[in-house]
Amino acid sequence: MKYKRILLKLSGEALMGEQNYGIDPKVLEQYANEIKDCIDLGVEIAIVIGGGNIFRGVQGVQGGLVDRAQGDYMGMLATVINAMALQGALEKVSVKTRLLSAIKMEQICEPFIRRRAIRHLEKGRVVIFGAGTGNPYFTTDTAASLRAVEIEADLILKGTRVDGVYTADPEKHTDAVKFDQVSFAEVYERGLNIMDLTAITLCQENNLPIVVFDMNKSGNLKSLLVGNKVGTLVS
């Protein structure tokens, strides 16, 4: 097996499927089965999931609803809802899980403790990290990078709707060219929109590679973990 421990970053928007809002049960089921296939290979998997399908802090600020910090806390709670949904889907296919939150919610999840998270992974449980970093002004991309460094993951896998990193948005520009591999320096120079710069810097400083790939294509996650070339490697 090429990788022993990975962190999978999923976007909240991906959970919407064909809907305009909320969670599509079909997408949850597909993700759960994909993750189960990888757990069966013996890979240790941690997951960070966004909350954009429910609420984004920026939305609240732009709409004049709340200030930025309050909006970000609301977004963190949205990530916990998604994490609980994914936890339920995984346990339905007999995958043992633990949900750890950066904000204390004793009735529904454990508080994030680094050593405990690593122990859960060593026991073969999927660990889902909820509530981002627990701090406003940080994205779930940054949370994913931070948690990946903390648990000593070999790799971050960023599951998106696109099959890698392109020179421009391939959904808007038909002439966009895909990169098979790109360096952290090129990400800065070209202004490539992979993760926010805080997340990218954290990965670069800790020599933590990122693979951007299409999570919605069945079998991609497993293929990547056994060593096949899938998506774009950022290192």
CSV table of N, CA, C and O in Angstrom, one decimal, residues 1 6 8 28-45 47 86 89-97 124-126 215 221-222 225:
chain,number,residue,atom,x,y,z
A,1,MET,N,0.8,-1.2,0.0
A,1,MET,CA,0.0,0.0,0.0
A,1,MET,C,0.9,1.2,0.0
A,1,MET,O,1.8,1.3,0.8
A,6,ILE,N,-4.1,8.9,5.5
A,6,ILE,CA,-4.4,10.1,4.7
A,6,ILE,C,-5.5,10.9,5.3
A,6,ILE,O,-6.3,10.5,6.2
A,8,LEU,N,-8.7,13.1,4.1
A,8,LEU,CA,-9.6,13.4,2.9
A,8,LEU,C,-10.4,14.7,3.2
A,8,LEU,O,-11.1,14.8,4.2
A,28,LEU,N,-24.1,10.8,-0.2
A,28,LEU,CA,-23.6,10.3,1.0
A,28,LEU,C,-23.3,8.8,0.9
A,28,LEU,O,-22.3,8.3,1.4
A,29,GLU,N,-24.2,8.1,0.3
A,29,GLU,CA,-24.1,6.6,0.2
A,29,GLU,C,-22.9,6.3,-0.7
A,29,GLU,O,-22.1,5.4,-0.3
A,30,GLN,N,-22.7,7.0,-1.8
A,30,GLN,CA,-21.5,6.8,-2.6
A,30,GLN,C,-20.2,7.0,-1.9
A,30,GLN,O,-19.3,6.2,-2.0
A,31,TYR,N,-20.1,8.1,-1.2
A,31,TYR,CA,-18.9,8.5,-0.5
A,31,TYR,C,-18.6,7.4,0.6
A,31,TYR,O,-17.5,7.0,0.8
A,32,ALA,N,-19.7,6.9,1.3
A,32,ALA,CA,-19.5,5.9,2.4
A,32,ALA,C,-18.9,4.7,1.8
A,32,ALA,O,-18.0,4.0,2.4
A,33,ASN,N,-19.4,4.2,0.6
A,33,ASN,CA,-19.0,3.0,0.0
A,33,ASN,C,-17.5,3.1,-0.5
A,33,ASN,O,-16.7,2.2,-0.4
A,34,GLU,N,-17.2,4.3,-1.1
A,34,GLU,CA,-15.8,4.6,-1.5
A,34,GLU,C,-14.8,4.5,-0.4
A,34,GLU,O,-13.8,3.9,-0.5
A,35,ILE,N,-15.2,5.1,0.7
A,35,ILE,CA,-14.3,5.2,1.9
A,35,ILE,C,-14.2,3.8,2.5
A,35,ILE,O,-13.1,3.4,2.9
A,36,LYS,N,-15.3,3.0,2.5
A,36,LYS,CA,-15.3,1.7,3.1
A,36,LYS,C,-14.3,0.8,2.3
A,36,LYS,O,-13.5,0.0,2.9
A,37,ASP,N,-14.3,0.9,1.0
A,37,ASP,CA,-13.4,0.2,0.1
A,37,ASP,C,-11.9,0.4,0.5
A,37,ASP,O,-11.1,-0.5,0.5
A,38,CYS,N,-11.6,1.7,0.9
A,38,CYS,CA,-10.2,2.0,1.2
A,38,CYS,C,-9.9,1.6,2.6
A,38,CYS,O,-8.7,1.2,2.9
A,39,ILE,N,-10.8,1.6,3.5
A,39,ILE,CA,-10.6,1.1,4.9
A,39,ILE,C,-10.3,-0.4,4.8
A,39,ILE,O,-9.4,-0.9,5.5
A,40,ASP,N,-11.0,-1.1,3.9
A,40,ASP,CA,-10.8,-2.5,3.7
A,40,ASP,C,-9.4,-2.8,3.2
A,40,ASP,O,-8.9,-4.0,3.4
A,41,LEU,N,-8.7,-1.8,2.6
A,41,LEU,CA,-7.3,-2.0,2.2
A,41,LEU,C,-6.3,-1.8,3.3
A,41,LEU,O,-5.2,-2.1,3.1
A,42,GLY,N,-6.8,-1.3,4.4
A,42,GLY,CA,-6.0,-1.1,5.6
A,42,GLY,C,-5.4,0.3,5.7
A,42,GLY,O,-4.5,0.6,6.5
A,43,VAL,N,-6.0,1.2,4.9
A,43,VAL,CA,-5.6,2.6,5.0
A,43,VAL,C,-6.3,3.3,6.2
A,43,VAL,O,-7.5,3.1,6.4
A,44,GLU,N,-5.5,4.1,6.9
A,44,GLU,CA,-6.1,4.9,8.0
A,44,GLU,C,-6.6,6.2,7.4
A,44,GLU,O,-5.9,6.9,6.7
A,45,ILE,N,-7.9,6.5,7.7
A,45,ILE,CA,-8.5,7.7,7.0
A,45,ILE,C,-9.1,8.7,8.0
A,45,ILE,O,-9.9,8.3,8.9
A,47,ILE,N,-11.1,12.6,8.0
A,47,ILE,CA,-11.9,13.4,7.1
A,47,ILE,C,-12.2,14.8,7.7
A,47,ILE,O,-12.5,14.9,8.8
A,86,LEU,N,-22.3,12.2,7.4
A,86,LEU,CA,-21.4,11.3,6.9
A,86,LEU,C,-21.1,10.1,7.9
A,86,LEU,O,-20.9,9.0,7.4
A,89,ALA,N,-23.8,7.6,7.5
A,89,ALA,CA,-23.7,6.9,6.3
A,89,ALA,C,-22.6,5.8,6.4
A,89,ALA,O,-22.8,4.7,5.9
A,90,LEU,N,-21.5,6.1,7.0
A,90,LEU,CA,-20.4,5.2,7.1
A,90,LEU,C,-20.8,4.1,8.1
A,90,LEU,O,-20.5,2.9,7.8
A,91,GLU,N,-21.4,4.4,9.2
A,91,GLU,CA,-21.8,3.3,10.1
A,91,GLU,C,-22.9,2.4,9.5
A,91,GLU,O,-22.9,1.2,9.9
A,92,LYS,N,-23.6,2.9,8.6
A,92,LYS,CA,-24.6,2.1,7.9
A,92,LYS,C,-24.0,1.0,7.1
A,92,LYS,O,-24.6,-0.1,6.9
A,93,VAL,N,-22.7,1.2,6.6
A,93,VAL,CA,-22.0,0.2,5.8
A,93,VAL,C,-20.9,-0.5,6.7
A,93,VAL,O,-19.9,-1.0,6.2
A,94,SER,N,-21.2,-0.4,8.0
A,94,SER,CA,-20.3,-1.1,9.0
A,94,SER,C,-18.9,-0.6,9.1
A,94,SER,O,-18.0,-1.4,9.4
A,95,VAL,N,-18.7,0.7,8.9
A,95,VAL,CA,-17.4,1.3,9.2
A,95,VAL,C,-17.4,2.0,10.5
A,95,VAL,O,-18.3,2.8,10.8
A,96,LYS,N,-16.5,1.7,11.4
A,96,LYS,CA,-16.4,2.3,12.7
A,96,LYS,C,-15.9,3.7,12.6
A,96,LYS,O,-14.9,3.9,11.9
A,97,THR,N,-16.5,4.6,13.3
A,97,THR,CA,-16.2,6.0,13.1
A,97,THR,C,-16.1,6.7,14.5
A,97,THR,O,-16.6,6.2,15.5
A,124,GLY,N,-8.2,1.6,13.5
A,124,GLY,CA,-8.9,1.3,12.2
A,124,GLY,C,-10.3,2.1,12.1
A,124,GLY,O,-11.1,1.8,11.2
A,125,ARG,N,-10.5,3.1,12.9
A,125,ARG,CA,-11.7,3.9,12.9
A,125,ARG,C,-11.5,5.1,11.9
A,125,ARG,O,-10.4,5.6,11.9
A,126,VAL,N,-12.5,5.4,11.2
A,126,VAL,CA,-12.5,6.6,10.4
A,126,VAL,C,-12.7,7.8,11.4
A,126,VAL,O,-13.7,7.8,12.1
A,215,MET,N,-13.8,13.3,-6.7
A,215,MET,CA,-14.3,12.4,-5.7
A,215,MET,C,-15.6,11.7,-6.3
A,215,MET,O,-16.0,10.7,-5.8
A,221,LEU,N,-11.0,7.2,-5.6
A,221,LEU,CA,-10.3,7.2,-4.3
A,221,LEU,C,-9.4,6.0,-4.1
A,221,LEU,O,-8.2,6.1,-3.7
A,222,LYS,N,-10.0,4.8,-4.3
A,222,LYS,CA,-9.3,3.6,-4.1
A,222,LYS,C,-8.1,3.5,-5.1
A,222,LYS,O,-7.0,3.1,-4.7
A,225,LEU,N,-5.2,5.5,-3.9
A,225,LEU,CA,-4.5,5.0,-2.7
A,225,LEU,C,-3.7,3.8,-3.0
A,225,LEU,O,-2.7,3.5,-2.3
